[in-house]
Short mmCIF file of C-alpha atoms and ligand atoms in Angstrom, two decimals:
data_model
loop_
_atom_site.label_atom_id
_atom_site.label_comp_id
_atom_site.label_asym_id
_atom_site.label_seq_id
_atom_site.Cartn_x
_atom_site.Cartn_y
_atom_site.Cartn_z
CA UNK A 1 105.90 38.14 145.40
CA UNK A 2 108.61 38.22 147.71
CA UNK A 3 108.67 39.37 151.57
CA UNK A 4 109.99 43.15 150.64
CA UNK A 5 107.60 43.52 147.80
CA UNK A 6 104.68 42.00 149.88
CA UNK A 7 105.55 44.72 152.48
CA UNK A 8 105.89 47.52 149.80
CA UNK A 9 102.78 46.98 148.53
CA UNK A 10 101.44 46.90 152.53
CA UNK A 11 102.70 50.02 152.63
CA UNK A 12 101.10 51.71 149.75
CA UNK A 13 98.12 50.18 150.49
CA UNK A 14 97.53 51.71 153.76
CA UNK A 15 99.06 54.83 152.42
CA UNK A 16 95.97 55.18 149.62
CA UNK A 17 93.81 53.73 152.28
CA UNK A 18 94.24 55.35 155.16
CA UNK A 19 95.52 60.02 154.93
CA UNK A 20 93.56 61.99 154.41
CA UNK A 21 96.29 64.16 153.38
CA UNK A 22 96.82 62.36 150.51
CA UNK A 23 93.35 62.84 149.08
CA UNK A 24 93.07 66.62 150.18
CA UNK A 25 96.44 67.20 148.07
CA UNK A 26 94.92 65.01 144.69
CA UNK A 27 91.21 66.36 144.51
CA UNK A 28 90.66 68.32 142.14
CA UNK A 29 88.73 71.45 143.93
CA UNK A 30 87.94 72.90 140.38
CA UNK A 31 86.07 69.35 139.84
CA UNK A 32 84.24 68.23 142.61
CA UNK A 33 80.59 66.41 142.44
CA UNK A 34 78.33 69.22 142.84
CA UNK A 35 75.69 66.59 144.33
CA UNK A 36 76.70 63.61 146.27
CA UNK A 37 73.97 61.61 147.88
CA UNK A 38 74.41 58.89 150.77
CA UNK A 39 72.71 55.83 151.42
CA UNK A 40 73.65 55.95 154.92
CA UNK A 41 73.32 51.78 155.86
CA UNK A 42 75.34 49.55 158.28
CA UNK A 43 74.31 50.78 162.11
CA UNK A 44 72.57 47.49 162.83
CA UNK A 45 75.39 45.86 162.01
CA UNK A 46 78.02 47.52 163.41
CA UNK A 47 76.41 47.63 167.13
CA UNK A 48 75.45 43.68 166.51
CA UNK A 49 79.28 42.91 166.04
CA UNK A 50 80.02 44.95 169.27
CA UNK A 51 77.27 43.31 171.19
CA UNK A 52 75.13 46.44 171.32
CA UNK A 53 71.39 47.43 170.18
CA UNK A 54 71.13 48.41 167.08
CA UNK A 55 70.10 51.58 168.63
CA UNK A 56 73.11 52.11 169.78
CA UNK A 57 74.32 51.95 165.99
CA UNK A 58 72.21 55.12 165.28
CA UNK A 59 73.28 57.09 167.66
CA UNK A 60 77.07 56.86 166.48
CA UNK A 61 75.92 57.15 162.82
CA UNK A 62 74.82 60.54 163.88
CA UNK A 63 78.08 60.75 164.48
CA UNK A 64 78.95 60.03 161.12
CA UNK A 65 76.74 62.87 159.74
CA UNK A 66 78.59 65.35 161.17
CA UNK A 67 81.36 64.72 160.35
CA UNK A 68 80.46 64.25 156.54
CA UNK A 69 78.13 67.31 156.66
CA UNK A 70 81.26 69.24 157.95
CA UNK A 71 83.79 68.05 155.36
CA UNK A 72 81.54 68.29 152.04
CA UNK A 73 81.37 71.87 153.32
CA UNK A 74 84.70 72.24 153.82
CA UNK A 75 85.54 70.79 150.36
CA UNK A 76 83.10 72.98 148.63
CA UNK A 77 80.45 70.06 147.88
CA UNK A 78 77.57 72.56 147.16
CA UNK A 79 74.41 69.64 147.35
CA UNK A 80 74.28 66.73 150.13
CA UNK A 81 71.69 64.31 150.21
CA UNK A 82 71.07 61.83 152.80
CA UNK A 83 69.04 58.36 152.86
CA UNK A 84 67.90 58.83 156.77
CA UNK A 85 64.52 56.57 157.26
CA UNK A 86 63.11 55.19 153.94
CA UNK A 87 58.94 54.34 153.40
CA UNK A 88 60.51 50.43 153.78
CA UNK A 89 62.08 51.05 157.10
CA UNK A 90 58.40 50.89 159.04
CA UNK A 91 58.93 47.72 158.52
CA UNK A 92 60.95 47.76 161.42
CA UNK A 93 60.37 46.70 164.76
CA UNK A 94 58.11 49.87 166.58
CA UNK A 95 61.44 49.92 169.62
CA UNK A 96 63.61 50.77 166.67
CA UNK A 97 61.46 52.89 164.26
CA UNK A 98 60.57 55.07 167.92
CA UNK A 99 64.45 55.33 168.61
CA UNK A 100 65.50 56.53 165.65
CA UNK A 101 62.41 59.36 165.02
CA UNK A 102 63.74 60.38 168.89
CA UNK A 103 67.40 60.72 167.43
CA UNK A 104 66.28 62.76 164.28
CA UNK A 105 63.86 65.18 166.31
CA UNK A 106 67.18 65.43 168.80
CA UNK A 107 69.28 65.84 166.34
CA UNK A 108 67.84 68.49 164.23
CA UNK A 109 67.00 70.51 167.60
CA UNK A 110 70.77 70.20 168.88
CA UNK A 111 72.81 70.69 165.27
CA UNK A 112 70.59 73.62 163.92
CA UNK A 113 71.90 76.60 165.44
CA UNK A 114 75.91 75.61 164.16
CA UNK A 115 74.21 74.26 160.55
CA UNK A 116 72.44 77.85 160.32
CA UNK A 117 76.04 79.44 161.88
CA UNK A 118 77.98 77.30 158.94
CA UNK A 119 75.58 78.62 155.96
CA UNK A 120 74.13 75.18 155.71
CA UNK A 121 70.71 75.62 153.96
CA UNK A 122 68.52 72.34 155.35
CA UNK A 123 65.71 70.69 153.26
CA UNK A 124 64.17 67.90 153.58
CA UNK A 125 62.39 64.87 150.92
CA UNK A 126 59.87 62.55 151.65
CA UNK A 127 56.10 61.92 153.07
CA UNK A 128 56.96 64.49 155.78
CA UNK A 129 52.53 64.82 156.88
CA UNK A 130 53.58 61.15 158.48
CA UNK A 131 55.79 61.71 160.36
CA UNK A 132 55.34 63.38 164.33
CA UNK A 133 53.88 66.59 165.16
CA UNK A 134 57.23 66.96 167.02
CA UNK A 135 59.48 65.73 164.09
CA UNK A 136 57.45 68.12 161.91
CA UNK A 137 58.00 70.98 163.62
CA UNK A 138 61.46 70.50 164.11
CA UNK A 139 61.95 70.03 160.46
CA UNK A 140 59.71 72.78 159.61
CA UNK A 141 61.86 75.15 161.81
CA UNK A 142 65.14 74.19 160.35
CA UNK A 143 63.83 74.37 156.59
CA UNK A 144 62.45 77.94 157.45
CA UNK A 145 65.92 79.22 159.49
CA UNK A 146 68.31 77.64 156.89
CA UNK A 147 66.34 78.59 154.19
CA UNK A 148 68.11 81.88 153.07
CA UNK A 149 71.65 80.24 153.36
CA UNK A 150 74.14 79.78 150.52
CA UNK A 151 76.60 77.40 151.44
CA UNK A 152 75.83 73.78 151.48
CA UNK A 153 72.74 72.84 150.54
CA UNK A 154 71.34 69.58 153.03
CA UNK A 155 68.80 67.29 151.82
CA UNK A 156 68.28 64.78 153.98
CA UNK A 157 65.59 61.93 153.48
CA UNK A 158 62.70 60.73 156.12
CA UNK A 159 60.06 58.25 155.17
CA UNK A 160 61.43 58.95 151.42
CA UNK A 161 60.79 56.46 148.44
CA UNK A 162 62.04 56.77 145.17
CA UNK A 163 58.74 55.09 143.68
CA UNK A 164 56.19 57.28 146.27
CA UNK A 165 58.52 60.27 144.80
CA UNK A 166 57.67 59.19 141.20
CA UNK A 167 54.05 58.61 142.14
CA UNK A 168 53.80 62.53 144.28
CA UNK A 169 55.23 63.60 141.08
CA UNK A 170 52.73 62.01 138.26
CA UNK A 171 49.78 62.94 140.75
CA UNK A 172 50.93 66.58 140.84
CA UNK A 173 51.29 66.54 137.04
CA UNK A 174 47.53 65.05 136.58
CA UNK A 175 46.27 67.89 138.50
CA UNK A 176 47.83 70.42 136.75
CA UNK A 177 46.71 68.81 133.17
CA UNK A 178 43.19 68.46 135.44
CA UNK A 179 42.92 72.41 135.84
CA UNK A 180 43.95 72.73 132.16
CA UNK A 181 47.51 74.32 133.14
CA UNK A 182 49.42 71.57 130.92
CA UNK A 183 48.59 69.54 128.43
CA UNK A 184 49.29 66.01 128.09
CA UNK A 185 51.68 67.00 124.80
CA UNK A 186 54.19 69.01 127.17
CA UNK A 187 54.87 66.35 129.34
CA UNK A 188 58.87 65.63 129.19
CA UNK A 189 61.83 64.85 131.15
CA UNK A 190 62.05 68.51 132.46
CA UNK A 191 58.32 68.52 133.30
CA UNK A 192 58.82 65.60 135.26
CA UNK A 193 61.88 66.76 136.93
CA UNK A 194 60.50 69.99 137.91
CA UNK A 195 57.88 67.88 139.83
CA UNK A 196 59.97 65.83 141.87
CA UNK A 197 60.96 66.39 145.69
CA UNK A 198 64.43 68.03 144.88
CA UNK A 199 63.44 70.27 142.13
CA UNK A 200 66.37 73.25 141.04
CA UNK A 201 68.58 71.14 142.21
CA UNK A 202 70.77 68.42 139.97
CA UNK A 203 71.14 64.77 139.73
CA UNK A 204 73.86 63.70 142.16
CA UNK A 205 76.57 63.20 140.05
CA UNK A 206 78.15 60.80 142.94
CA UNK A 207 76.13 57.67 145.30
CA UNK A 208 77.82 56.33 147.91
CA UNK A 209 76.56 52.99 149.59
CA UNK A 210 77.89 51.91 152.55
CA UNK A 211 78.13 48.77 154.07
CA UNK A 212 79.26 46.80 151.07
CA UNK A 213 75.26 46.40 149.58
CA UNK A 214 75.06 46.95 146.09
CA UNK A 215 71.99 48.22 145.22
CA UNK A 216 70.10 51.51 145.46
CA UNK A 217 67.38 50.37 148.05
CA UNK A 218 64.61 52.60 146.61
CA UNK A 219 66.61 56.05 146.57
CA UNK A 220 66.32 58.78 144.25
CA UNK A 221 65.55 56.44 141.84
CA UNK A 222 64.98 59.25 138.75
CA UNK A 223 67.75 61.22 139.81
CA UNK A 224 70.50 58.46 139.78
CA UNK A 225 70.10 57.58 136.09
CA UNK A 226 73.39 58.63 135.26
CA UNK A 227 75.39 58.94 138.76
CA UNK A 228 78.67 57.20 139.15
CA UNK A 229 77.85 54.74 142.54
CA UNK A 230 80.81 53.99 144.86
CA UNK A 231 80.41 51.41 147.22
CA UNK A 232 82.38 50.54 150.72
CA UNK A 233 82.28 47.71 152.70
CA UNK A 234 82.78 50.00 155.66
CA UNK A 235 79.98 50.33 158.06
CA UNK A 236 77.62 53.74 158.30
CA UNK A 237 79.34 54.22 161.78
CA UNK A 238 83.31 53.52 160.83
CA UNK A 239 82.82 55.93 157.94
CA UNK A 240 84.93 58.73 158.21
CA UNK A 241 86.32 61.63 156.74
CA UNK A 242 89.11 59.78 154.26
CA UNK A 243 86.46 57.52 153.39
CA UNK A 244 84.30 60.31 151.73
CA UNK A 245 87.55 62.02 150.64
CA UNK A 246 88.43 58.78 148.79
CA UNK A 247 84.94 58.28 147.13
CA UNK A 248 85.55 61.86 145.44
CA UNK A 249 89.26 61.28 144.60
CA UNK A 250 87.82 57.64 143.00
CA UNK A 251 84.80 59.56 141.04
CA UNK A 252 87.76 62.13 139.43
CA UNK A 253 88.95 59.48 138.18
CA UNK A 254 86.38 58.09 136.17
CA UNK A 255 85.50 58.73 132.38
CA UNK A 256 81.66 59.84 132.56
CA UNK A 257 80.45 58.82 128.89
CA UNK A 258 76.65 59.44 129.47
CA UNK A 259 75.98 57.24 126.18
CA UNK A 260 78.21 59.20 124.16
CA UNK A 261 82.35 58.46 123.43
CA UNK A 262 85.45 59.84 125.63
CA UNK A 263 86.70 63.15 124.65
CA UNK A 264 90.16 62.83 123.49
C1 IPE B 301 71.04 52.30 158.19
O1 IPE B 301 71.52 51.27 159.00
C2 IPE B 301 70.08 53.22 158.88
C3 IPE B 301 68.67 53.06 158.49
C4 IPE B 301 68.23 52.33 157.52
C5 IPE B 301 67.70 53.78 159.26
P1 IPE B 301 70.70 49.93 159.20
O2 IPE B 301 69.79 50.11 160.37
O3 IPE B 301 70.01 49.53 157.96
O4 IPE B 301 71.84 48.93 159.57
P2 IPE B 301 72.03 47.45 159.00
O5 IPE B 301 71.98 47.53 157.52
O6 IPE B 301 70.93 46.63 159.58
O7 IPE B 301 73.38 47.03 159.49
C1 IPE B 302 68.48 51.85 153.02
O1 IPE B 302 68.96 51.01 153.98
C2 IPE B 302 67.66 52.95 153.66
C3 IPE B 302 68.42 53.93 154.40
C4 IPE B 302 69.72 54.03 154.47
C5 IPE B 302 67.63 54.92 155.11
P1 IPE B 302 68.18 49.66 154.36
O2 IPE B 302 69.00 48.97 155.37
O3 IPE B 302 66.79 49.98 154.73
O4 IPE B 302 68.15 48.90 152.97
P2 IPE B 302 68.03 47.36 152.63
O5 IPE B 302 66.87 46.83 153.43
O6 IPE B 302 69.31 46.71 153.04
O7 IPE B 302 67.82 47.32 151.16
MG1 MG B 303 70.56 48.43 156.39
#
């Protein structure tokens, strides 16, 4: 390629990479993902390659949150979901695991009032009787408040595993076949679903994975069965509006088959 075309293609390059403009004006508002869910990953990372503690990283991912939290409910987006702290993540060293259950406590406390003031309704998934008396009452508080709202729905998930979900869920069901209210017979795909953390609300029809991992890292792991996965390289903390923008321009653009053949 010559020097001209080289630069012509620069230029539409950053043009489909970089405004925002550009994907307001193309998405489709009449076909948006009614659930996207976010596996939120890269803070480490990004506050290593500045020379910071990974702490640090959190604390701007909050960021991060906002800022997608306020644009999916700008676009219309009517079901968030958000990989916060999974049952893997104890793993971590106790500094880092303390930090972060600070930052969600602090950050549920400081955004609730403007979530509750935007119609956000907040929920939460996961092994919540583990977590701190302090976390758990802040989460209890903003599930109650939010609880009536209509707009965007807010799932966000703390000490959540896919497999613990699928276990919770096949527990619940043995007790109810236990106390004769089901028998073994009706057990089926809506059954199950209707036992799982999110139930009444559908599979995300979008995943996005930041940080350039591919892989689902123990999230939602019934509910993604047929959800179309987008993947960045960019880091939890460098994610921005466009980028989410761009993830829902790119899923309009696929051809969703679910097994069957495209429509003509
Ligand atoms: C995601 O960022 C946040 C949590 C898992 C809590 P990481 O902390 O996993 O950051 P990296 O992947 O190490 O960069
Ligand atoms: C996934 O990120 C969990 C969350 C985003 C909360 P991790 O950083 O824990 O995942 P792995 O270890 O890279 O698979
Ligand atoms: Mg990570």
């Amino acid at each position: 390629m010559n020097s001209i075309g080289k630069f012509l293609k620069s230029l539409r390059c950053s043009f489909l990479n970089e405004s925002e403009d550009f994907f307001l004006k193309h998405i489709d508002k009449s076909k948006l993902p009614a659930h996207v869910a976010i596996i939120m990953d890269g803070n480490g990372r990004w506050a290593k390659k500045r020379g910071f503690s990974r702490i640090v990283g959190h604390k701007v991912g909050t960021e991060t949150v906002r800022k997608v939290v306020k644009i999916a409910a700008e676009l219309g987006v009517r079901y968030l979901t958000l990989y916060a702290f999974s049952v893997e993540n104890w793993q971590r060293p106790k500094g880092e695991i303390s930090a972060l259950m600070d930052l969600f406590e602090e950050m549920l406390n400081k955004e609730i009032d403007e979530l509750n003031k935007n119609d956000v309704r907040i929920m939460f998934i996961g092994s919540l009787s583990e977590l701190s008396h302090g976390l758990q009452a802040s989460i209890n508080n903003a599930s109650k408040r939010t609880a009536k709202n209509t707009g965007l729905t807010l799932t966000i998930g703390i000490n959540y595993g896919g497999r613990t979900e699928i276990v919770d869920c096949m527990k619940q069901i043995a007790r109810e076949i236990e106390e004769k209210r089901l028998s073994s017979r009706e057990i089926d795909e809506k059954i199950i679903t209707k036992n799982l953390y999110m139930s009444g609300i559908p599979d995300p029809d979008l995943l996005i994975r930041t940080s350039g991992e591919y892989r689902v890292s123990n999230f939602l792991l019934w509910e993604i069965a047929y959800s179309e996965i987008w993947i960045t390289s960019v880091l939890w903390p460098d994610f921005k509006r466009k980028d989410f923008l761009k993830a829902i321009y790119d899923f309009q653009r696929r051809k969703r088959r679910f097994g069957g053949l495209e429509e003509d």
